[in-house]
């Protein structure tokens, strides 16, 4: 009987594949530079090749782990020695940018920043934006329903996908390459695959929405004394800026101080405030938008809603301010440091964060609990640094997720479940919901070969 590796080698003379010692040359992911374990790494260059690979794997009952940019935060792309890794990095063609219709058709392996830069040349924007923009792929963004900094205005990836093509576990192709915003003809099949973390099918091509490039962009870093002021300022900006607020990123003081410590980013203002907000508004009238933006901040200063503000005067200054929010290398050592991504109602955030911080101190008195978040869309990120080598991930999970259960929140705002959050899915999804998920999985992937053990176990 021909083994799966030999069978895959016969799929196509141009199908790239690595086996043996070559597999270990690939890092596990962005977070772990250790060697990849897998039976083989397969690099298809077309939907047709993906279809042939999955058809064979289905025939052999061979498990497949799909990989994109390897930037996921929940260990969803980690493979084992018995898995075939299906990497879509070679499927990186931007097939079309439709300036009139405001769409782009891309292969799943296209890097997010590459797409952003390509559409910018046409006077358009693709508004999904996150710190991993230079590495993450559109297919991965779809599979995880990525969020990022512009969700408050443009929504998550689910809101930006018009159509897609996916290969099912048995190799059959579902092509739903819709280009219209309104298409109510039957089930919206693309929604099955968006956010499913590769467990229902492998997304190979995507049609995404584009938007006109805004003529004005104004940013500021502001400091506040109370979380109530953070929410009040958000409400003021949403009202006064008439829908042009595109980002509202909050950093708790501990986080700001850590990333602006000596040897890291330069602090543009005093480092002892309780809260910092990086905000951005984009509009169509550069002069009037700028005047209005400054007037709102001046009023907030006069009314002591904010304590200090810095407005960048150049692209470089603006980038330096955003780097404080996005570059968190300063807090990733010493190990272990555990990253969390949760969501809950805005009105409960301050209370919840206080409970997490208290639980963290009680568990590890020397620990650090760094908090930041998108806030406007209900999303918080925690970096838990126990400062104790014996600390476990399970203990940190209890610190963060334990209090969350009382606030009807979610253990995943945008990163997904992967393998790290399996035990906590029932904390925010009912038994009936999980049973429906399992029914879908078994219907579309009866042999459980696509990313098995992600989201839930069968």
CSV table of C-alpha atoms in Angstrom, one decimal:
chain,number,residue,atom,x,y,z
A,1,UNK,CA,0.0,0.0,0.0
A,2,UNK,CA,1.3,3.4,-1.0
A,3,UNK,CA,1.9,5.7,2.1
A,4,UNK,CA,0.4,9.2,2.3
A,5,UNK,CA,3.8,10.9,1.6
A,6,UNK,CA,4.2,8.9,-1.7
A,7,UNK,CA,0.6,9.6,-2.6
A,8,UNK,CA,1.0,13.3,-2.0
A,9,UNK,CA,4.2,13.3,-4.1
A,10,UNK,CA,2.2,12.1,-7.1
A,11,UNK,CA,-0.5,14.8,-6.8
A,12,UNK,CA,1.3,17.2,-9.1
A,13,UNK,CA,4.9,17.5,-10.4
A,14,UNK,CA,4.9,21.2,-9.3
A,15,UNK,CA,3.5,20.6,-5.8
A,16,UNK,CA,6.2,21.7,-3.3
A,17,UNK,CA,6.7,19.5,-0.2
A,18,UNK,CA,9.2,19.2,2.6
A,19,UNK,CA,9.8,16.0,4.6
A,20,UNK,CA,12.2,14.6,7.1
A,21,UNK,CA,14.8,16.9,8.6
A,22,UNK,CA,13.7,19.8,6.4
A,23,UNK,CA,10.4,20.0,8.4
A,24,UNK,CA,12.3,21.0,11.5
A,25,UNK,CA,13.8,24.0,9.7
A,26,UNK,CA,10.5,25.8,10.0
A,27,UNK,CA,9.7,27.6,13.3
A,28,UNK,CA,6.6,26.5,15.2
A,29,UNK,CA,5.1,30.0,15.0
A,30,UNK,CA,5.8,33.6,15.9
A,31,UNK,CA,5.8,32.9,19.6
A,32,UNK,CA,7.9,29.8,19.6
A,33,UNK,CA,11.1,29.3,17.5
A,34,UNK,CA,11.3,25.6,18.2
A,35,UNK,CA,11.2,23.1,15.3
A,36,UNK,CA,8.0,22.2,13.6
A,37,UNK,CA,6.9,18.6,13.9
A,38,UNK,CA,4.9,17.1,11.0
A,39,UNK,CA,4.9,14.2,8.6
A,40,UNK,CA,5.3,16.7,5.8
A,41,UNK,CA,4.9,20.4,4.9
A,42,UNK,CA,2.9,20.9,1.7
A,43,UNK,CA,2.9,24.2,-0.2
A,44,UNK,CA,0.0,24.3,-2.7
A,45,UNK,CA,-0.1,27.1,-5.3
A,46,UNK,CA,-3.7,26.8,-6.4
A,47,UNK,CA,-7.2,25.8,-5.2
A,48,UNK,CA,-6.9,22.8,-7.5
A,49,UNK,CA,-3.8,21.6,-5.7
A,50,UNK,CA,-5.4,22.1,-2.3
A,51,UNK,CA,-8.3,20.1,-3.5
A,52,UNK,CA,-6.1,17.2,-4.6
A,53,UNK,CA,-4.2,17.2,-1.4
A,54,UNK,CA,-7.3,17.2,0.8
A,55,UNK,CA,-9.0,14.5,-1.3
A,56,UNK,CA,-6.0,12.2,-0.7
A,57,UNK,CA,-5.8,13.1,3.0
A,58,UNK,CA,-9.6,12.3,3.3
A,59,UNK,CA,-9.1,9.0,1.6
A,60,UNK,CA,-6.2,8.1,4.0
A,61,UNK,CA,-7.9,9.5,7.1
A,62,UNK,CA,-4.8,11.8,7.4
A,63,UNK,CA,-5.1,14.8,9.7
A,64,UNK,CA,-4.2,18.2,8.2
A,65,UNK,CA,-3.2,21.4,10.0
A,66,UNK,CA,-3.6,24.6,8.0
A,67,UNK,CA,-1.1,27.4,8.4
A,68,UNK,CA,-1.0,31.0,7.2
A,69,UNK,CA,1.3,33.6,8.7
A,70,UNK,CA,1.9,31.7,12.0
A,71,UNK,CA,1.0,34.8,14.1
A,72,UNK,CA,-2.0,33.3,15.9
A,73,UNK,CA,-2.2,33.6,19.7
A,74,UNK,CA,-4.0,30.4,20.7
A,75,UNK,CA,-1.8,27.6,19.3
A,76,UNK,CA,-4.2,26.9,16.5
A,77,UNK,CA,-1.5,26.3,13.9
A,78,UNK,CA,0.7,24.0,15.9
A,79,UNK,CA,1.1,20.6,14.3
A,80,UNK,CA,2.2,17.2,15.7
A,81,UNK,CA,4.5,14.5,14.3
A,82,UNK,CA,1.6,12.7,12.7
A,83,UNK,CA,0.0,15.7,10.9
A,84,UNK,CA,0.4,17.0,7.4
A,85,UNK,CA,0.9,20.8,7.4
A,86,UNK,CA,-0.9,22.6,4.6
A,87,UNK,CA,0.8,26.0,4.3
A,88,UNK,CA,-0.9,28.5,2.0
A,89,UNK,CA,2.0,31.0,1.9
A,90,UNK,CA,2.6,30.3,-1.8
A,91,UNK,CA,-0.9,31.3,-2.7
A,92,UNK,CA,-0.1,35.0,-2.5
A,93,UNK,CA,-1.5,36.5,-5.7
A,94,UNK,CA,-3.7,39.7,-5.6
A,95,UNK,CA,-5.9,38.7,-8.5
A,96,UNK,CA,-7.9,41.9,-9.0
A,97,UNK,CA,-8.5,45.3,-7.5
A,98,UNK,CA,-11.8,46.6,-8.6
A,99,UNK,CA,-11.7,50.4,-8.1
A,100,UNK,CA,-15.3,50.9,-9.3
A,101,UNK,CA,-16.9,48.2,-7.3
A,102,UNK,CA,-14.6,48.7,-4.3
A,103,UNK,CA,-13.4,45.1,-4.0
A,104,UNK,CA,-10.2,43.1,-4.1
A,105,UNK,CA,-9.9,39.4,-5.0
A,106,UNK,CA,-7.0,37.7,-3.4
A,107,UNK,CA,-5.5,34.3,-2.7
A,108,UNK,CA,-5.4,33.2,0.9
A,109,UNK,CA,-1.7,33.6,1.4
A,110,UNK,CA,-1.6,37.3,0.6
A,111,UNK,CA,0.0,39.2,3.5
A,112,UNK,CA,-2.3,41.8,5.0
A,113,UNK,CA,0.2,44.7,4.6
A,114,UNK,CA,0.8,43.7,1.0
A,115,UNK,CA,-2.9,44.1,0.3
A,116,UNK,CA,-3.1,47.4,2.2
A,117,UNK,CA,-0.2,48.9,0.2
A,118,UNK,CA,-1.5,47.6,-3.1
A,119,UNK,CA,-5.0,49.1,-2.7
A,120,UNK,CA,-3.5,52.4,-1.3
A,121,UNK,CA,-1.9,52.9,-4.8
A,122,UNK,CA,-5.4,53.0,-6.1
A,123,UNK,CA,-6.6,55.5,-3.6
A,124,UNK,CA,-8.4,52.9,-1.5
A,125,UNK,CA,-8.0,51.2,1.9
A,126,UNK,CA,-8.6,47.8,3.2
A,127,UNK,CA,-9.4,48.8,6.8
A,128,UNK,CA,-8.5,45.6,8.7
A,129,UNK,CA,-5.4,46.5,10.7
A,130,UNK,CA,-3.4,44.8,13.5
A,131,UNK,CA,0.1,44.7,14.8
A,132,UNK,CA,0.9,41.5,12.8
A,133,UNK,CA,0.1,43.2,9.5
A,134,UNK,CA,3.5,42.4,8.1
A,135,UNK,CA,3.2,38.6,8.6
A,136,UNK,CA,-0.5,37.6,8.9
A,137,UNK,CA,-2.4,36.4,5.9
A,138,UNK,CA,-5.8,37.2,4.5
A,139,UNK,CA,-6.8,33.5,4.8
A,140,UNK,CA,-5.7,33.4,8.4
A,141,UNK,CA,-7.6,36.7,9.0
A,142,UNK,CA,-10.7,35.0,7.6
A,143,UNK,CA,-10.3,31.7,9.5
A,144,UNK,CA,-9.9,33.6,12.8
A,145,UNK,CA,-12.4,36.4,12.0
A,146,UNK,CA,-9.6,38.9,12.9
A,147,UNK,CA,-10.4,42.2,14.5
A,148,UNK,CA,-7.7,44.8,15.2
A,149,UNK,CA,-7.7,48.5,15.8
A,150,UNK,CA,-10.4,49.7,13.3
A,151,UNK,CA,-13.3,47.5,14.4
A,152,UNK,CA,-15.0,50.4,16.0
A,153,UNK,CA,-15.6,51.9,12.6
A,154,UNK,CA,-15.4,49.1,10.0
A,155,UNK,CA,-16.2,45.9,11.9
A,156,UNK,CA,-14.3,42.6,12.1
A,157,UNK,CA,-13.1,40.5,9.2
A,158,UNK,CA,-16.6,39.1,8.9
A,159,UNK,CA,-17.9,42.5,7.9
A,160,UNK,CA,-15.2,42.9,5.2
A,161,UNK,CA,-15.7,39.6,3.3
A,162,UNK,CA,-18.1,39.5,0.4
A,163,UNK,CA,-17.2,36.1,-0.9
A,164,UNK,CA,-14.8,33.3,-0.7
A,165,UNK,CA,-13.7,29.9,-2.1
A,166,UNK,CA,-13.0,27.0,0.2
A,167,UNK,CA,-12.0,23.4,-0.1
A,168,UNK,CA,-13.9,20.9,2.0
A,169,UNK,CA,-12.3,18.0,3.9
A,170,UNK,CA,-13.1,15.6,1.0
A,171,UNK,CA,-11.4,17.8,-1.6
A,172,UNK,CA,-14.7,19.3,-3.0
A,173,UNK,CA,-14.6,23.0,-3.8
A,174,UNK,CA,-17.2,25.4,-2.6
A,175,UNK,CA,-16.8,28.6,-4.7
A,176,UNK,CA,-18.9,31.4,-3.3
A,177,UNK,CA,-17.0,34.3,-4.9
A,178,UNK,CA,-19.7,36.9,-4.4
A,179,UNK,CA,-18.9,40.5,-5.3
A,180,UNK,CA,-22.1,42.2,-4.0
A,181,UNK,CA,-22.9,43.7,-0.7
A,182,UNK,CA,-26.5,42.5,-1.0
A,183,UNK,CA,-27.0,38.9,-2.0
A,184,UNK,CA,-29.9,37.2,-0.2
A,185,UNK,CA,-30.2,34.1,-2.5
A,186,UNK,CA,-30.2,31.3,0.0
A,187,UNK,CA,-27.8,30.6,2.8
A,188,UNK,CA,-24.7,32.8,3.2
A,189,UNK,CA,-22.2,30.0,3.0
A,190,UNK,CA,-19.1,32.1,3.5
A,191,UNK,CA,-20.2,32.6,7.1
A,192,UNK,CA,-19.6,28.9,7.8
A,193,UNK,CA,-15.9,29.4,7.2
A,194,UNK,CA,-15.2,32.8,8.7
A,195,UNK,CA,-14.1,32.3,12.2
A,196,UNK,CA,-14.2,28.5,12.0
A,197,UNK,CA,-10.4,28.3,12.5
A,198,UNK,CA,-9.9,25.9,9.6
A,199,UNK,CA,-12.1,23.2,11.1
A,200,UNK,CA,-14.8,23.2,8.4
A,201,UNK,CA,-12.8,23.9,5.2
A,202,UNK,CA,-9.7,25.5,3.9
A,203,UNK,CA,-10.2,29.0,2.5
A,204,UNK,CA,-8.2,29.5,-0.7
A,205,UNK,CA,-9.5,32.7,-2.3
A,206,UNK,CA,-11.4,35.7,-0.9
A,207,UNK,CA,-13.3,38.8,-2.1
A,208,UNK,CA,-12.9,41.7,0.3
A,209,UNK,CA,-14.5,45.1,0.6
A,210,UNK,CA,-12.5,48.2,0.0
A,211,UNK,CA,-13.2,51.8,1.0
A,212,UNK,CA,-12.1,55.2,-0.3
A,213,UNK,CA,-8.9,56.5,1.3
A,214,UNK,CA,-9.8,59.3,3.7
A,215,UNK,CA,-8.4,62.8,3.0
A,216,UNK,CA,-7.6,63.6,6.6
A,217,UNK,CA,-6.2,61.6,9.5
A,218,UNK,CA,-5.7,63.0,13.0
A,219,UNK,CA,-4.3,61.1,16.0
A,220,UNK,CA,-3.6,61.9,19.7
A,221,UNK,CA,-2.3,60.2,22.8
A,222,UNK,CA,-4.2,61.4,25.9
A,223,UNK,CA,-4.0,60.7,29.6
A,224,UNK,CA,-6.9,60.2,32.0
A,225,UNK,CA,-7.4,59.7,35.7
A,226,UNK,CA,-10.4,57.5,35.8
A,227,UNK,CA,-11.9,54.6,33.7
A,228,UNK,CA,-15.2,56.5,33.8
A,229,UNK,CA,-13.4,59.3,31.9
A,230,UNK,CA,-12.2,56.7,29.4
A,231,UNK,CA,-15.8,55.8,28.6
A,232,UNK,CA,-17.0,59.4,28.7
A,233,UNK,CA,-14.4,60.5,26.3
A,234,UNK,CA,-15.3,57.6,23.9
A,235,UNK,CA,-18.9,58.7,24.0
A,236,UNK,CA,-18.0,62.3,23.4
A,237,UNK,CA,-15.8,61.5,20.4
A,238,UNK,CA,-18.3,59.1,18.8
A,239,UNK,CA,-20.9,61.9,19.1
A,240,UNK,CA,-18.8,64.9,18.2
A,241,UNK,CA,-16.8,63.3,15.4
A,242,UNK,CA,-19.8,62.2,13.5
A,243,UNK,CA,-18.7,58.7,12.7
A,244,UNK,CA,-15.1,59.4,11.8
A,245,UNK,CA,-13.5,57.9,14.9
A,246,UNK,CA,-11.7,54.8,13.6
A,247,UNK,CA,-9.5,53.8,16.6
A,248,UNK,CA,-9.7,54.1,20.4
A,249,UNK,CA,-7.0,52.1,22.1
A,250,UNK,CA,-6.7,52.2,25.9
A,251,UNK,CA,-3.6,51.3,27.8
A,252,UNK,CA,-3.6,50.9,31.6
A,253,UNK,CA,-0.8,52.8,33.3
A,254,UNK,CA,1.3,49.7,34.2
A,255,UNK,CA,1.4,48.7,30.5
A,256,UNK,CA,2.4,52.2,29.4
A,257,UNK,CA,5.2,52.4,32.0
A,258,UNK,CA,6.5,49.0,31.0
A,259,UNK,CA,6.8,49.7,27.3
A,260,UNK,CA,8.3,53.2,27.9
A,261,UNK,CA,10.8,52.1,30.4
A,262,UNK,CA,14.5,52.7,29.8
A,263,UNK,CA,15.7,51.1,26.6
A,264,UNK,CA,12.3,50.9,25.0
A,265,UNK,CA,10.0,53.6,23.6
A,266,UNK,CA,10.4,57.2,24.5
A,267,UNK,CA,7.5,58.4,26.7
A,268,UNK,CA,5.9,61.5,25.1
A,269,UNK,CA,4.3,62.6,28.3
A,270,UNK,CA,4.5,61.8,32.1
A,271,UNK,CA,4.4,58.1,32.9
A,272,UNK,CA,2.4,58.2,36.1
A,273,UNK,CA,-1.1,58.5,34.8
A,274,UNK,CA,-3.6,55.7,35.4
A,275,UNK,CA,-4.9,55.5,31.8
A,276,UNK,CA,-3.7,56.4,28.3
A,277,UNK,CA,-5.7,56.4,25.1
A,278,UNK,CA,-4.4,56.4,21.6
A,279,UNK,CA,-7.1,57.6,19.3
A,280,UNK,CA,-7.5,58.3,15.6
A,281,UNK,CA,-10.2,60.0,13.4
A,282,UNK,CA,-10.3,60.0,9.6
A,283,UNK,CA,-12.5,62.2,7.5
A,284,UNK,CA,-13.0,64.0,4.2
A,285,UNK,CA,-12.1,67.6,5.0
A,286,UNK,CA,-8.5,68.0,6.2
A,287,UNK,CA,-8.8,71.6,7.5
A,288,UNK,CA,-12.2,71.4,9.1
A,289,UNK,CA,-11.6,67.9,10.5
A,290,UNK,CA,-8.3,69.0,12.1
A,291,UNK,CA,-9.9,72.1,13.7
A,292,UNK,CA,-12.8,70.1,15.0
A,293,UNK,CA,-10.5,67.4,16.4
A,294,UNK,CA,-8.3,69.9,18.3
A,295,UNK,CA,-11.4,71.7,19.6
A,296,UNK,CA,-12.8,68.6,21.1
A,297,UNK,CA,-9.5,67.8,22.8
A,298,UNK,CA,-9.1,71.3,24.1
A,299,UNK,CA,-12.6,71.2,25.6
A,300,UNK,CA,-11.8,67.9,27.2
A,301,UNK,CA,-8.6,69.4,28.7
A,302,UNK,CA,-10.5,72.5,30.0
A,303,UNK,CA,-13.1,70.3,31.6
A,304,UNK,CA,-10.4,68.0,33.1
A,305,UNK,CA,-11.8,65.0,31.3
A,306,UNK,CA,-8.3,64.4,30.1
A,307,UNK,CA,-5.1,65.4,31.9
A,308,UNK,CA,-2.7,65.7,29.1
A,309,UNK,CA,-2.5,65.2,25.3
A,310,UNK,CA,0.1,64.8,22.6
A,311,UNK,CA,-0.8,65.4,18.9
A,312,UNK,CA,1.8,64.1,16.5
A,313,UNK,CA,3.2,66.7,14.0
A,314,UNK,CA,4.6,64.2,11.5
A,315,UNK,CA,4.2,60.7,10.1
A,316,UNK,CA,7.2,59.6,12.2
A,317,UNK,CA,5.8,61.0,15.4
A,318,UNK,CA,2.5,59.4,14.7
A,319,UNK,CA,4.2,56.0,14.1
A,320,UNK,CA,6.2,56.4,17.4
A,321,UNK,CA,3.0,56.9,19.3
A,322,UNK,CA,1.3,53.9,17.8
A,323,UNK,CA,4.4,51.8,18.5
A,324,UNK,CA,3.8,52.3,22.2
A,325,UNK,CA,0.5,50.6,21.8
A,326,UNK,CA,1.5,47.9,19.3
A,327,UNK,CA,5.1,46.9,20.3
A,328,UNK,CA,4.9,45.0,23.5
A,329,UNK,CA,8.3,43.2,23.3
A,330,UNK,CA,9.3,44.9,26.5
A,331,UNK,CA,6.9,42.8,28.6
A,332,UNK,CA,7.4,39.4,27.1
A,333,UNK,CA,10.3,38.6,29.4
A,334,UNK,CA,11.1,37.0,31.7
A,335,UNK,CA,9.1,33.9,30.8
A,336,UNK,CA,6.5,32.8,31.3
A,337,UNK,CA,4.2,35.6,30.1
A,338,UNK,CA,0.6,34.6,29.1
A,339,UNK,CA,-1.4,36.6,26.6
A,340,UNK,CA,-5.2,36.8,26.9
A,341,UNK,CA,-7.9,38.2,24.7
A,342,UNK,CA,-11.4,38.6,26.2
A,343,UNK,CA,-14.6,40.7,25.6
A,344,UNK,CA,-17.3,41.9,27.9
A,345,UNK,CA,-19.8,44.8,28.2
A,346,UNK,CA,-18.0,48.2,28.5
A,347,UNK,CA,-19.9,49.0,31.7
A,348,UNK,CA,-18.3,46.1,33.5
A,349,UNK,CA,-14.7,46.5,32.4
A,350,UNK,CA,-13.3,48.5,35.3
A,351,UNK,CA,-14.7,46.1,37.9
A,352,UNK,CA,-13.6,43.0,35.9
A,353,UNK,CA,-10.0,44.3,35.5
A,354,UNK,CA,-9.8,45.1,39.2
A,355,UNK,CA,-10.9,41.5,40.0
A,356,UNK,CA,-8.3,40.0,37.6
A,357,UNK,CA,-5.5,42.2,39.0
A,358,UNK,CA,-6.5,41.2,42.6
A,359,UNK,CA,-6.6,37.5,41.6
A,360,UNK,CA,-3.2,37.9,40.0
A,361,UNK,CA,-1.6,39.4,43.1
A,362,UNK,CA,-3.2,36.8,45.3
A,363,UNK,CA,-1.8,34.0,43.1
A,364,UNK,CA,1.7,35.5,42.6
A,365,UNK,CA,2.5,38.5,44.9
A,366,UNK,CA,5.4,39.6,42.6
A,367,UNK,CA,3.4,39.3,39.4
A,368,UNK,CA,2.6,41.9,36.8
A,369,UNK,CA,-0.8,42.2,35.1
A,370,UNK,CA,-0.6,44.4,32.0
A,371,UNK,CA,-3.9,45.5,30.4
A,372,UNK,CA,-4.8,47.2,27.2
A,373,UNK,CA,-7.6,47.0,24.8
A,374,UNK,CA,-9.7,48.2,21.9
A,375,UNK,CA,-12.5,49.2,24.4
A,376,UNK,CA,-14.8,50.7,21.8
A,377,UNK,CA,-15.7,47.2,20.7
A,378,UNK,CA,-15.5,45.6,24.1
A,379,UNK,CA,-12.1,43.9,23.7
A,380,UNK,CA,-9.4,43.7,26.4
A,381,UNK,CA,-5.9,42.1,26.2
A,382,UNK,CA,-4.1,40.9,29.3
A,383,UNK,CA,-0.4,40.0,29.6
A,384,UNK,CA,0.0,38.0,32.8
A,385,UNK,CA,3.6,37.9,34.0
A,386,UNK,CA,3.7,35.7,37.2
A,387,UNK,CA,7.4,36.3,37.8
A,388,UNK,CA,7.6,32.7,39.0
A,389,UNK,CA,9.0,29.9,37.0
A,390,UNK,CA,6.7,27.4,38.5
A,391,UNK,CA,3.6,29.2,37.3
A,392,UNK,CA,1.4,27.3,34.9
A,393,UNK,CA,-0.9,28.4,32.1
A,394,UNK,CA,-3.8,26.7,33.8
A,395,UNK,CA,-3.4,28.8,36.9
A,396,UNK,CA,-3.2,32.0,34.7
A,397,UNK,CA,-6.4,30.9,32.9
A,398,UNK,CA,-8.2,30.7,36.2
A,399,UNK,CA,-7.0,34.2,37.1
A,400,UNK,CA,-8.4,35.7,33.9
A,401,UNK,CA,-11.4,33.6,33.0
A,402,UNK,CA,-12.6,32.8,36.5
A,403,UNK,CA,-14.0,36.4,37.1
A,404,UNK,CA,-15.1,36.7,33.5
A,405,UNK,CA,-17.9,34.1,34.0
A,406,UNK,CA,-19.8,36.6,36.1
A,407,UNK,CA,-19.9,39.3,33.4
A,408,UNK,CA,-21.4,37.3,30.5
A,409,UNK,CA,-18.2,37.9,28.6
A,410,UNK,CA,-16.3,35.8,26.0
A,411,UNK,CA,-13.0,34.1,26.5
A,412,UNK,CA,-12.1,35.1,22.9
A,413,UNK,CA,-12.8,38.5,21.4
A,414,UNK,CA,-10.7,38.1,18.3
A,415,UNK,CA,-8.0,35.5,18.6
A,416,UNK,CA,-10.2,32.4,18.5
A,417,UNK,CA,-10.2,29.3,20.7
A,418,UNK,CA,-7.4,27.2,19.0
A,419,UNK,CA,-6.1,24.6,21.4
A,420,UNK,CA,-5.3,26.9,24.3
A,421,UNK,CA,-8.9,27.7,25.3
A,422,UNK,CA,-10.6,24.4,24.7
A,423,UNK,CA,-11.5,23.9,28.3
A,424,UNK,CA,-13.0,27.3,28.6
A,425,UNK,CA,-15.3,27.4,25.6
A,426,UNK,CA,-18.3,26.2,27.8
A,427,UNK,CA,-17.8,29.3,29.9
A,428,UNK,CA,-19.2,31.5,27.2
A,429,UNK,CA,-21.1,29.1,24.9
A,430,UNK,CA,-24.1,26.9,26.0
A,431,UNK,CA,-24.2,23.2,25.6
A,432,UNK,CA,-26.8,23.6,22.8
A,433,UNK,CA,-24.5,26.0,20.9
A,434,UNK,CA,-21.5,23.6,21.2
A,435,UNK,CA,-23.7,20.7,20.1
A,436,UNK,CA,-24.7,22.6,16.9
A,437,UNK,CA,-21.0,23.4,16.2
A,438,UNK,CA,-20.2,19.7,16.6
A,439,UNK,CA,-23.0,18.7,14.3
A,440,UNK,CA,-21.7,21.1,11.6
A,441,UNK,CA,-18.2,19.7,12.0
A,442,UNK,CA,-19.3,16.1,11.7
A,443,UNK,CA,-21.5,16.9,8.7
A,444,UNK,CA,-18.7,18.7,6.7
A,445,UNK,CA,-15.7,16.8,8.0
A,446,UNK,CA,-17.0,13.3,9.1
A,447,UNK,CA,-13.4,11.9,9.5
A,448,UNK,CA,-12.3,14.9,11.6
A,449,UNK,CA,-9.1,15.5,9.6
A,450,UNK,CA,-9.2,19.3,9.3
A,451,UNK,CA,-7.5,21.0,12.3
A,452,UNK,CA,-8.7,18.4,14.7
A,453,UNK,CA,-8.7,19.4,18.4
A,454,UNK,CA,-9.3,23.1,17.6
A,455,UNK,CA,-12.3,25.0,19.0
A,456,UNK,CA,-13.6,21.8,20.6
A,457,UNK,CA,-12.8,18.1,20.7
A,458,UNK,CA,-15.0,15.3,19.3
